[in-house]
PDB file of C-alpha atoms in Angstrom:
ATOM      1  CA  MET X  21       0.000   0.000   0.000  1.00  0.00           C
ATOM      2  CA  HIS X  22       1.039   3.582  -0.610  1.00  0.00           C
ATOM      3  CA  PHE X  23      -0.136   6.823   0.992  1.00  0.00           C
ATOM      4  CA  PRO X  24      -0.856   9.356  -1.773  1.00  0.00           C
ATOM      5  CA  CYS X  25       1.122  12.597  -1.916  1.00  0.00           C
ATOM      6  CA  SER X  26      -0.655  15.266  -3.932  1.00  0.00           C
ATOM      7  CA  ASP X  27       0.908  16.784  -7.041  1.00  0.00           C
ATOM      8  CA  THR X  28      -0.019  20.201  -5.658  1.00  0.00           C
ATOM      9  CA  TRP X  29       2.116  19.649  -2.558  1.00  0.00           C
ATOM     10  CA  LEU X  30       5.095  18.497  -4.621  1.00  0.00           C
ATOM     11  CA  GLU X  31       4.711  21.358  -7.097  1.00  0.00           C
ATOM     12  CA  GLY X  32       4.692  23.843  -4.219  1.00  0.00           C
ATOM     13  CA  LEU X  33       8.172  22.760  -3.166  1.00  0.00           C
ATOM     14  CA  LEU X  34       9.778  24.036  -6.369  1.00  0.00           C
ATOM     15  CA  PRO X  35       8.877  27.760  -6.195  1.00  0.00           C
ATOM     16  CA  ASP X  36       9.572  27.728  -2.476  1.00  0.00           C
ATOM     17  CA  ASP X  37      13.193  26.706  -3.103  1.00  0.00           C
ATOM     18  CA  CYS X  38      13.710  28.535  -6.417  1.00  0.00           C
ATOM     19  CA  PRO X  39      11.134  31.339  -6.800  1.00  0.00           C
ATOM     20  CA  GLY X  40      13.014  32.980  -9.689  1.00  0.00           C
ATOM     21  CA  LEU X  41      16.344  32.521 -11.386  1.00  0.00           C
ATOM     22  CA  ASP X  42      19.009  30.203 -10.021  1.00  0.00           C
ATOM     23  CA  LEU X  43      21.537  32.998  -9.817  1.00  0.00           C
ATOM     24  CA  THR X  44      24.599  30.752  -9.589  1.00  0.00           C
ATOM     25  CA  VAL X  45      23.648  28.725 -12.660  1.00  0.00           C
ATOM     26  CA  GLU X  46      22.758  31.825 -14.665  1.00  0.00           C
ATOM     27  CA  LEU X  47      25.873  33.803 -13.749  1.00  0.00           C
ATOM     28  CA  LEU X  48      28.097  30.853 -14.664  1.00  0.00           C
ATOM     29  CA  GLY X  49      26.376  30.655 -18.044  1.00  0.00           C
ATOM     30  CA  ILE X  50      25.721  26.895 -17.749  1.00  0.00           C
ATOM     31  CA  ALA X  51      21.891  26.855 -17.730  1.00  0.00           C
ATOM     32  CA  ALA X  52      21.523  25.246 -21.159  1.00  0.00           C
ATOM     33  CA  THR X  53      24.399  22.746 -20.819  1.00  0.00           C
ATOM     34  CA  SER X  54      23.205  19.132 -20.841  1.00  0.00           C
ATOM     35  CA  GLY X  55      23.978  16.817 -17.954  1.00  0.00           C
ATOM     36  CA  ILE X  56      23.129  13.678 -15.981  1.00  0.00           C
ATOM     37  CA  MET X  57      22.299  13.367 -12.253  1.00  0.00           C
ATOM     38  CA  ARG X  58      22.384  10.048 -10.366  1.00  0.00           C
ATOM     39  CA  PHE X  59      21.155   9.155  -6.858  1.00  0.00           C
ATOM     40  CA  ALA X  60      22.294   6.283  -4.595  1.00  0.00           C
ATOM     41  CA  PRO X  61      22.218   5.673  -0.815  1.00  0.00           C
ATOM     42  CA  LYS X  62      25.543   5.670   1.021  1.00  0.00           C
ATOM     43  CA  ALA X  63      24.453   2.865   3.360  1.00  0.00           C
ATOM     44  CA  ASP X  64      22.144  -0.145   3.217  1.00  0.00           C
ATOM     45  CA  CYS X  65      18.578   1.090   3.648  1.00  0.00           C
ATOM     46  CA  THR X  66      14.891   0.764   2.935  1.00  0.00           C
ATOM     47  CA  ILE X  67      14.511   3.383   0.245  1.00  0.00           C
ATOM     48  CA  SER X  68      11.623   5.835   0.332  1.00  0.00           C
ATOM     49  CA  GLY X  69      10.843   9.043  -1.487  1.00  0.00           C
ATOM     50  CA  VAL X  70      12.401   7.795  -4.719  1.00  0.00           C
ATOM     51  CA  GLU X  71       9.000   7.799  -6.430  1.00  0.00           C
ATOM     52  CA  GLU X  72       8.171  11.313  -5.186  1.00  0.00           C
ATOM     53  CA  ALA X  73      11.646  12.536  -6.127  1.00  0.00           C
ATOM     54  CA  GLY X  74      11.178  11.134  -9.632  1.00  0.00           C
ATOM     55  CA  LEU X  75       7.862  12.965 -10.023  1.00  0.00           C
ATOM     56  CA  LEU X  76       9.398  16.182  -8.747  1.00  0.00           C
ATOM     57  CA  LEU X  77      12.292  15.952 -11.215  1.00  0.00           C
ATOM     58  CA  ARG X  78       9.861  15.355 -14.053  1.00  0.00           C
ATOM     59  CA  LYS X  79       8.007  18.506 -13.017  1.00  0.00           C
ATOM     60  CA  CYS X  80      11.316  20.296 -13.535  1.00  0.00           C
ATOM     61  CA  GLY X  81      11.235  19.137 -17.156  1.00  0.00           C
ATOM     62  CA  LEU X  82      13.853  16.392 -16.818  1.00  0.00           C
ATOM     63  CA  SER X  83      13.868  12.900 -18.283  1.00  0.00           C
ATOM     64  CA  VAL X  84      13.842  10.445 -15.368  1.00  0.00           C
ATOM     65  CA  SER X  85      14.798   6.780 -15.087  1.00  0.00           C
ATOM     66  CA  ARG X  86      13.964   5.013 -11.809  1.00  0.00           C
ATOM     67  CA  THR X  87      15.426   1.604 -10.929  1.00  0.00           C
ATOM     68  CA  ALA X  88      13.872   1.230  -7.466  1.00  0.00           C
ATOM     69  CA  ALA X  89      10.463   1.704  -5.874  1.00  0.00           C
ATOM     70  CA  ASN X  90       9.507   2.979  -2.443  1.00  0.00           C
ATOM     71  CA  GLY X  91      10.027   0.195   0.095  1.00  0.00           C
ATOM     72  CA  ASP X  92      12.810  -1.614  -1.768  1.00  0.00           C
ATOM     73  CA  ARG X  93      15.841  -2.723   0.212  1.00  0.00           C
ATOM     74  CA  LEU X  94      18.947  -1.169  -1.339  1.00  0.00           C
ATOM     75  CA  ALA X  95      22.611  -1.825  -0.730  1.00  0.00           C
ATOM     76  CA  ALA X  96      25.070   0.998  -0.204  1.00  0.00           C
ATOM     77  CA  GLY X  97      25.961   2.568  -3.528  1.00  0.00           C
ATOM     78  CA  GLN X  98      23.069   0.988  -5.430  1.00  0.00           C
ATOM     79  CA  GLN X  99      21.731   3.546  -7.909  1.00  0.00           C
ATOM     80  CA  CYS X 100      17.990   4.164  -7.677  1.00  0.00           C
ATOM     81  CA  LEU X 101      17.286   7.281  -9.747  1.00  0.00           C
ATOM     82  CA  GLU X 102      18.746   9.080 -12.755  1.00  0.00           C
ATOM     83  CA  ALA X 103      17.716  12.349 -14.391  1.00  0.00           C
ATOM     84  CA  THR X 104      18.922  13.914 -17.627  1.00  0.00           C
ATOM     85  CA  GLY X 105      18.457  17.394 -19.025  1.00  0.00           C
ATOM     86  CA  SER X 106      20.018  20.815 -18.945  1.00  0.00           C
ATOM     87  CA  ALA X 107      21.854  22.232 -15.950  1.00  0.00           C
ATOM     88  CA  ALA X 108      19.131  24.711 -14.948  1.00  0.00           C
ATOM     89  CA  PRO X 109      16.391  22.124 -14.180  1.00  0.00           C
ATOM     90  CA  LEU X 110      18.960  19.644 -12.856  1.00  0.00           C
ATOM     91  CA  HIS X 111      20.071  22.150 -10.229  1.00  0.00           C
ATOM     92  CA  ARG X 112      16.495  23.259  -9.562  1.00  0.00           C
ATOM     93  CA  GLY X 113      15.432  19.733  -8.605  1.00  0.00           C
ATOM     94  CA  TRP X 114      18.695  18.468  -7.108  1.00  0.00           C
ATOM     95  CA  LYS X 115      18.479  19.363  -3.411  1.00  0.00           C
ATOM     96  CA  LEU X 116      14.712  18.991  -3.166  1.00  0.00           C
ATOM     97  CA  ALA X 117      14.828  15.454  -4.556  1.00  0.00           C
ATOM     98  CA  GLN X 118      17.839  14.535  -2.433  1.00  0.00           C
ATOM     99  CA  THR X 119      16.419  15.944   0.806  1.00  0.00           C
ATOM    100  CA  LEU X 120      13.002  14.376   0.252  1.00  0.00           C
ATOM    101  CA  MET X 121      14.607  10.974  -0.236  1.00  0.00           C
ATOM    102  CA  GLU X 122      16.921  11.403   2.754  1.00  0.00           C
ATOM    103  CA  TYR X 123      14.141  12.239   5.227  1.00  0.00           C
ATOM    104  CA  MET X 124      11.743   9.604   3.910  1.00  0.00           C
ATOM    105  CA  THR X 125      14.419   6.897   3.707  1.00  0.00           C
ATOM    106  CA  GLY X 126      15.432   7.625   7.292  1.00  0.00           C
ATOM    107  CA  ILE X 127      11.844   7.070   8.452  1.00  0.00           C
ATOM    108  CA  ALA X 128      11.374   3.971   6.294  1.00  0.00           C
ATOM    109  CA  THR X 129      14.639   2.392   7.447  1.00  0.00           C
ATOM    110  CA  ARG X 130      13.817   2.956  11.127  1.00  0.00           C
ATOM    111  CA  ALA X 131      10.306   1.571  10.620  1.00  0.00           C
ATOM    112  CA  ALA X 132      11.727  -1.509   8.882  1.00  0.00           C
ATOM    113  CA  HIS X 133      14.168  -2.040  11.750  1.00  0.00           C
ATOM    114  CA  MET X 134      11.380  -1.802  14.324  1.00  0.00           C
ATOM    115  CA  VAL X 135       9.144  -4.207  12.392  1.00  0.00           C
ATOM    116  CA  GLU X 136      12.016  -6.668  12.065  1.00  0.00           C
ATOM    117  CA  GLN X 137      12.801  -6.501  15.774  1.00  0.00           C
ATOM    118  CA  ALA X 138       9.150  -6.941  16.765  1.00  0.00           C
ATOM    119  CA  HIS X 139       8.707  -9.935  14.482  1.00  0.00           C
ATOM    120  CA  THR X 140      11.611 -11.773  16.064  1.00  0.00           C
ATOM    121  CA  ALA X 141       9.432 -12.126  19.164  1.00  0.00           C
ATOM    122  CA  ASN X 142       5.946 -12.133  17.656  1.00  0.00           C
ATOM    123  CA  PRO X 143       5.517 -12.555  13.886  1.00  0.00           C
ATOM    124  CA  ALA X 144       1.830 -11.577  14.102  1.00  0.00           C
ATOM    125  CA  VAL X 145       2.303  -8.206  15.804  1.00  0.00           C
ATOM    126  CA  ARG X 146       1.878  -5.021  13.771  1.00  0.00           C
ATOM    127  CA  VAL X 147       3.809  -1.771  14.170  1.00  0.00           C
ATOM    128  CA  ALA X 148       1.528   1.249  13.783  1.00  0.00           C
ATOM    129  CA  VAL X 149       2.724   4.843  13.451  1.00  0.00           C
ATOM    130  CA  THR X 150       0.812   7.693  15.074  1.00  0.00           C
ATOM    131  CA  ARG X 151      -0.387  11.030  13.712  1.00  0.00           C
ATOM    132  CA  LYS X 152       2.484  12.720  15.571  1.00  0.00           C
ATOM    133  CA  ASN X 153       4.251  13.467  12.300  1.00  0.00           C
ATOM    134  CA  PHE X 154       5.637  16.782  11.087  1.00  0.00           C
ATOM    135  CA  PRO X 155       2.741  19.203  10.412  1.00  0.00           C
ATOM    136  CA  GLY X 156       2.232  19.731   6.704  1.00  0.00           C
ATOM    137  CA  ALA X 157       4.229  16.620   5.785  1.00  0.00           C
ATOM    138  CA  LYS X 158       1.796  13.904   6.870  1.00  0.00           C
ATOM    139  CA  ALA X 159       1.598  12.224   3.459  1.00  0.00           C
ATOM    140  CA  ILE X 160       5.337  11.679   3.085  1.00  0.00           C
ATOM    141  CA  CYS X 161       5.797  10.661   6.737  1.00  0.00           C
ATOM    142  CA  LEU X 162       3.050   8.030   6.536  1.00  0.00           C
ATOM    143  CA  GLU X 163       4.208   6.832   3.117  1.00  0.00           C
ATOM    144  CA  ALA X 164       7.760   6.416   4.406  1.00  0.00           C
ATOM    145  CA  ALA X 165       6.646   4.491   7.498  1.00  0.00           C
ATOM    146  CA  MET X 166       4.455   2.210   5.377  1.00  0.00           C
ATOM    147  CA  ASN X 167       7.400   1.632   3.012  1.00  0.00           C
ATOM    148  CA  GLY X 168       9.203   0.217   6.057  1.00  0.00           C
ATOM    149  CA  GLY X 169       6.375  -2.208   6.821  1.00  0.00           C
ATOM    150  CA  ALA X 170       4.430  -0.187   9.402  1.00  0.00           C
ATOM    151  CA  ILE X 171       0.697   0.440   9.342  1.00  0.00           C
ATOM    152  CA  ILE X 172      -1.157   3.629  10.273  1.00  0.00           C
ATOM    153  CA  HIS X 173      -2.596   3.959  13.773  1.00  0.00           C
ATOM    154  CA  ARG X 174      -4.706   7.049  13.066  1.00  0.00           C
ATOM    155  CA  GLN X 175      -4.585   9.196   9.947  1.00  0.00           C
ATOM    156  CA  ASN X 176      -6.493  12.015  11.663  1.00  0.00           C
ATOM    157  CA  LEU X 177      -9.051  12.801  14.338  1.00  0.00           C
ATOM    158  CA  SER X 178     -11.950  12.013  12.007  1.00  0.00           C
ATOM    159  CA  ASP X 179     -11.126   8.386  11.202  1.00  0.00           C
ATOM    160  CA  SER X 180     -11.429   6.732  14.623  1.00  0.00           C
ATOM    161  CA  ILE X 181     -12.744   7.046  18.177  1.00  0.00           C
ATOM    162  CA  LEU X 182     -10.042   7.042  20.857  1.00  0.00           C
ATOM    163  CA  ILE X 183     -10.874   8.298  24.337  1.00  0.00           C
ATOM    164  CA  PHE X 184      -8.007   9.851  26.337  1.00  0.00           C
ATOM    165  CA  ASP X 185      -7.861  11.265  29.852  1.00  0.00           C
ATOM    166  CA  GLN X 186      -7.725  14.653  28.136  1.00  0.00           C
ATOM    167  CA  HIS X 187     -11.263  14.016  26.870  1.00  0.00           C
ATOM    168  CA  ARG X 188     -12.585  12.881  30.238  1.00  0.00           C
ATOM    169  CA  VAL X 189     -11.632  16.109  32.009  1.00  0.00           C
ATOM    170  CA  PHE X 190     -14.456  17.824  30.111  1.00  0.00           C
ATOM    171  CA  LEU X 191     -17.103  15.292  31.137  1.00  0.00           C
ATOM    172  CA  PRO X 192     -19.385  15.758  34.184  1.00  0.00           C
ATOM    173  CA  GLY X 193     -19.092  14.025  37.552  1.00  0.00           C
ATOM    174  CA  GLU X 194     -17.656  10.509  37.801  1.00  0.00           C
ATOM    175  CA  GLN X 195     -17.167  10.390  34.041  1.00  0.00           C
ATOM    176  CA  GLN X 196     -14.443  12.977  34.574  1.00  0.00           C
ATOM    177  CA  THR X 197     -12.600  11.231  37.392  1.00  0.00           C
ATOM    178  CA  SER X 198     -12.860   7.566  36.476  1.00  0.00           C
ATOM    179  CA  LEU X 199     -12.966   5.331  33.406  1.00  0.00           C
ATOM    180  CA  ARG X 200     -15.925   3.667  35.108  1.00  0.00           C
ATOM    181  CA  GLY X 201     -18.019   6.586  33.872  1.00  0.00           C
ATOM    182  CA  VAL X 202     -16.762   6.145  30.330  1.00  0.00           C
ATOM    183  CA  ALA X 203     -17.515   2.428  30.555  1.00  0.00           C
ATOM    184  CA  ALA X 204     -21.091   3.287  31.487  1.00  0.00           C
ATOM    185  CA  MET X 205     -21.365   5.394  28.335  1.00  0.00           C
ATOM    186  CA  MET X 206     -20.477   2.545  25.990  1.00  0.00           C
ATOM    187  CA  ASP X 207     -24.033   1.818  24.821  1.00  0.00           C
ATOM    188  CA  LYS X 208     -24.669   5.502  24.101  1.00  0.00           C
ATOM    189  CA  LEU X 209     -21.409   5.797  22.169  1.00  0.00           C
ATOM    190  CA  ARG X 210     -22.285   2.745  20.076  1.00  0.00           C
ATOM    191  CA  ALA X 211     -25.743   4.138  19.342  1.00  0.00           C
ATOM    192  CA  LYS X 212     -24.206   7.388  18.065  1.00  0.00           C
ATOM    193  CA  ALA X 213     -21.627   5.670  15.861  1.00  0.00           C
ATOM    194  CA  PRO X 214     -22.755   2.070  15.341  1.00  0.00           C
ATOM    195  CA  GLU X 215     -20.380   1.445  12.420  1.00  0.00           C
ATOM    196  CA  ARG X 216     -17.262   2.546  14.327  1.00  0.00           C
ATOM    197  CA  LYS X 217     -14.989   0.683  16.719  1.00  0.00           C
ATOM    198  CA  ILE X 218     -14.458   2.362  20.085  1.00  0.00           C
ATOM    199  CA  SER X 219     -11.096   2.523  21.806  1.00  0.00           C
ATOM    200  CA  ALA X 220      -9.776   4.035  25.015  1.00  0.00           C
ATOM    201  CA  GLU X 221      -6.344   4.640  26.480  1.00  0.00           C
ATOM    202  CA  VAL X 222      -5.668   3.140  29.908  1.00  0.00           C
ATOM    203  CA  ASP X 223      -2.665   3.378  32.190  1.00  0.00           C
ATOM    204  CA  THR X 224      -3.422   0.678  34.775  1.00  0.00           C
ATOM    205  CA  PHE X 225      -4.169  -3.047  34.789  1.00  0.00           C
ATOM    206  CA  ASP X 226      -7.518  -2.428  36.540  1.00  0.00           C
ATOM    207  CA  ASP X 227      -8.671   0.145  33.995  1.00  0.00           C
ATOM    208  CA  ALA X 228      -7.840  -2.211  31.139  1.00  0.00           C
ATOM    209  CA  LEU X 229     -10.096  -4.864  32.694  1.00  0.00           C
ATOM    210  CA  LEU X 230     -12.801  -2.284  33.388  1.00  0.00           C
ATOM    211  CA  VAL X 231     -13.136  -1.116  29.785  1.00  0.00           C
ATOM    212  CA  ALA X 232     -12.783  -4.663  28.476  1.00  0.00           C
ATOM    213  CA  GLU X 233     -15.704  -5.782  30.646  1.00  0.00           C
ATOM    214  CA  ALA X 234     -17.694  -2.778  29.407  1.00  0.00           C
ATOM    215  CA  GLY X 235     -17.379  -4.033  25.838  1.00  0.00           C
ATOM    216  CA  ILE X 236     -14.790  -1.724  24.359  1.00  0.00           C
ATOM    217  CA  ASP X 237     -13.367  -2.850  21.010  1.00  0.00           C
ATOM    218  CA  ILE X 238      -9.786  -1.685  21.440  1.00  0.00           C
ATOM    219  CA  VAL X 239      -7.757  -1.020  24.586  1.00  0.00           C
ATOM    220  CA  GLN X 240      -4.601   1.048  24.290  1.00  0.00           C
ATOM    221  CA  CYS X 241      -2.188   0.428  27.149  1.00  0.00           C
ATOM    222  CA  GLU X 242      -0.126   3.556  27.754  1.00  0.00           C
ATOM    223  CA  LYS X 243       3.399   3.316  29.196  1.00  0.00           C
ATOM    224  CA  PHE X 244       2.969  -0.116  30.776  1.00  0.00           C
ATOM    225  CA  ASP X 245       6.149  -1.950  31.705  1.00  0.00           C
ATOM    226  CA  CYS X 246       6.442  -5.243  29.864  1.00  0.00           C
ATOM    227  CA  GLU X 247       5.687  -7.419  32.905  1.00  0.00           C
ATOM    228  CA  THR X 248       2.466  -5.551  33.683  1.00  0.00           C
ATOM    229  CA  LEU X 249       1.525  -5.484  30.016  1.00  0.00           C
ATOM    230  CA  ALA X 250       1.935  -9.253  29.674  1.00  0.00           C
ATOM    231  CA  ALA X 251      -0.272  -9.781  32.735  1.00  0.00           C
ATOM    232  CA  THR X 252      -2.848  -7.354  31.320  1.00  0.00           C
ATOM    233  CA  VAL X 253      -2.924  -9.150  27.967  1.00  0.00           C
ATOM    234  CA  GLY X 254      -3.502 -12.476  29.701  1.00  0.00           C
ATOM    235  CA  ALA X 255      -6.276 -11.134  31.902  1.00  0.00           C
ATOM    236  CA  VAL X 256      -8.068  -9.274  29.107  1.00  0.00           C
ATOM    237  CA  ARG X 257      -7.858 -12.274  26.776  1.00  0.00           C
ATOM    238  CA  ALA X 258      -9.368 -14.439  29.544  1.00  0.00           C
ATOM    239  CA  LEU X 259     -12.335 -12.062  29.615  1.00  0.00           C
ATOM    240  CA  ARG X 260     -12.732 -11.607  25.858  1.00  0.00           C
ATOM    241  CA  ASP X 261     -10.794 -13.026  22.981  1.00  0.00           C
ATOM    242  CA  ASP X 262     -12.210 -10.525  20.455  1.00  0.00           C
ATOM    243  CA  ILE X 263     -10.614  -7.400  21.937  1.00  0.00           C
ATOM    244  CA  VAL X 264      -7.647  -5.732  20.216  1.00  0.00           C
ATOM    245  CA  ILE X 265      -4.822  -4.743  22.569  1.00  0.00           C
ATOM    246  CA  LEU X 266      -2.334  -1.992  21.753  1.00  0.00           C
ATOM    247  CA  ALA X 267       0.908  -1.001  23.505  1.00  0.00           C
ATOM    248  CA  ALA X 268       1.774   2.690  23.328  1.00  0.00           C
ATOM    249  CA  GLY X 269       4.136   5.142  24.965  1.00  0.00           C
ATOM    250  CA  GLY X 270       7.887   4.688  24.780  1.00  0.00           C
ATOM    251  CA  VAL X 271       7.797   1.795  22.311  1.00  0.00           C
ATOM    252  CA  ASN X 272      10.789   2.037  19.956  1.00  0.00           C
ATOM    253  CA  GLY X 273      13.262   0.091  17.876  1.00  0.00           C
ATOM    254  CA  GLY X 274      15.300  -0.841  20.919  1.00  0.00           C
ATOM    255  CA  ASN X 275      12.497  -2.436  22.942  1.00  0.00           C
ATOM    256  CA  ALA X 276      10.071  -3.528  20.189  1.00  0.00           C
ATOM    257  CA  ALA X 277      10.892  -7.213  20.657  1.00  0.00           C
ATOM    258  CA  GLN X 278      10.223  -7.088  24.407  1.00  0.00           C
ATOM    259  CA  TYR X 279       6.864  -5.357  23.924  1.00  0.00           C
ATOM    260  CA  ALA X 280       5.910  -7.683  21.078  1.00  0.00           C
ATOM    261  CA  ALA X 281       6.621 -10.699  23.294  1.00  0.00           C
ATOM    262  CA  THR X 282       3.846  -9.623  25.699  1.00  0.00           C
ATOM    263  CA  GLY X 283       1.259 -10.800  23.175  1.00  0.00           C
ATOM    264  CA  VAL X 284      -0.227  -7.437  22.193  1.00  0.00           C
ATOM    265  CA  ASP X 285      -1.711  -7.077  18.721  1.00  0.00           C
ATOM    266  CA  VAL X 286      -0.196  -3.711  17.836  1.00  0.00           C
ATOM    267  CA  LEU X 287       2.778  -1.592  18.855  1.00  0.00           C
ATOM    268  CA  VAL X 288       1.872   2.100  18.562  1.00  0.00           C
ATOM    269  CA  THR X 289       4.841   4.377  18.009  1.00  0.00           C
ATOM    270  CA  SER X 290       6.135   7.735  16.766  1.00  0.00           C
ATOM    271  CA  TRP X 291       9.746   6.575  16.955  1.00  0.00           C
ATOM    272  CA  PRO X 292      10.427   6.129  13.205  1.00  0.00           C
ATOM    273  CA  TYR X 293       9.671   9.805  12.573  1.00  0.00           C
ATOM    274  CA  PHE X 294      12.466  11.103  14.784  1.00  0.00           C
ATOM    275  CA  GLY X 295      16.073  10.424  13.920  1.00  0.00           C
ATOM    276  CA  LYS X 296      18.855  11.063  11.469  1.00  0.00           C
ATOM    277  CA  PRO X 297      17.958  11.276   7.780  1.00  0.00           C
ATOM    278  CA  ALA X 298      19.587   8.782   5.446  1.00  0.00           C
ATOM    279  CA  ASP X 299      22.573   9.905   3.391  1.00  0.00           C
ATOM    280  CA  ILE X 300      21.809   9.919  -0.335  1.00  0.00           C
ATOM    281  CA  LYS X 301      24.766  10.575  -2.615  1.00  0.00           C
ATOM    282  CA  VAL X 302      24.149  12.664  -5.736  1.00  0.00           C
ATOM    283  CA  VAL X 303      26.586  12.670  -8.642  1.00  0.00           C
ATOM    284  CA  MET X 304      26.168  15.182 -11.434  1.00  0.00           C
ATOM    285  CA  GLU X 305      28.082  14.980 -14.719  1.00  0.00           C
ATOM    286  CA  LYS X 306      28.191  16.949 -17.934  1.00  0.00           C
ATOM    287  CA  ALA X 307      26.684  14.983 -20.801  1.00  0.00           C
ATOM    288  CA  PRO X 308      29.242  13.681 -23.320  1.00  0.00           C
TER     289      PRO X 308
END
């Protein structure tokens, strides 16, 4: 699966970086000189952004040849993209294409690492990325994470029902101070949105059992240690085998295997978004 990135968003990157003339290219008098530009990662990676970079370079008026797709595993030095044309559009698209690929490949490679680590302990577990991505860049962040084998936890606030403590503080009486009140609302919530699954975040073993008994569809366990989480999974499964159990809060590439081993269905994480971009080497040559 791929998360679509709009042409409008990609097109907007070009005038932002080069709103007029490329002064260096023009002053050197090389704008019309033909050349070739090649892209390859400097280290083994899960490549991402190569498809978007190719589209962006085409929008610059270049001829593009792509030898890899988003999500492919590439070895260090393995060429994935080539563009030909004159120096002016080559330089216009150069850094944008490179930077897009570097950020997206960094996310995809971290996501792939986390998925791999989780599957060593539990092949059935899924790694789901949150909506805590960089504002304005949701499409490329989600695409990159999916290229690494992750799924999407929530695309936005409109696609799912997830009750947090921050919601409960606005409710009246006991509903504000205890999940017991939220549990009592379950029938009303289902009546208002009968086609939707209902989920709630919990931070204790007892609250997980409470909402499970109330008939919630999904329980999201926030910042549980692995021992408590394993006990919670066992107890909830003993009550209901149809409930989906998520682990969230502090789950990352370093502890994914331990959390996966607790038996949860999904690891919820923002970790792949934050880290060093990949290093994509760009070589530019004058055409013979």
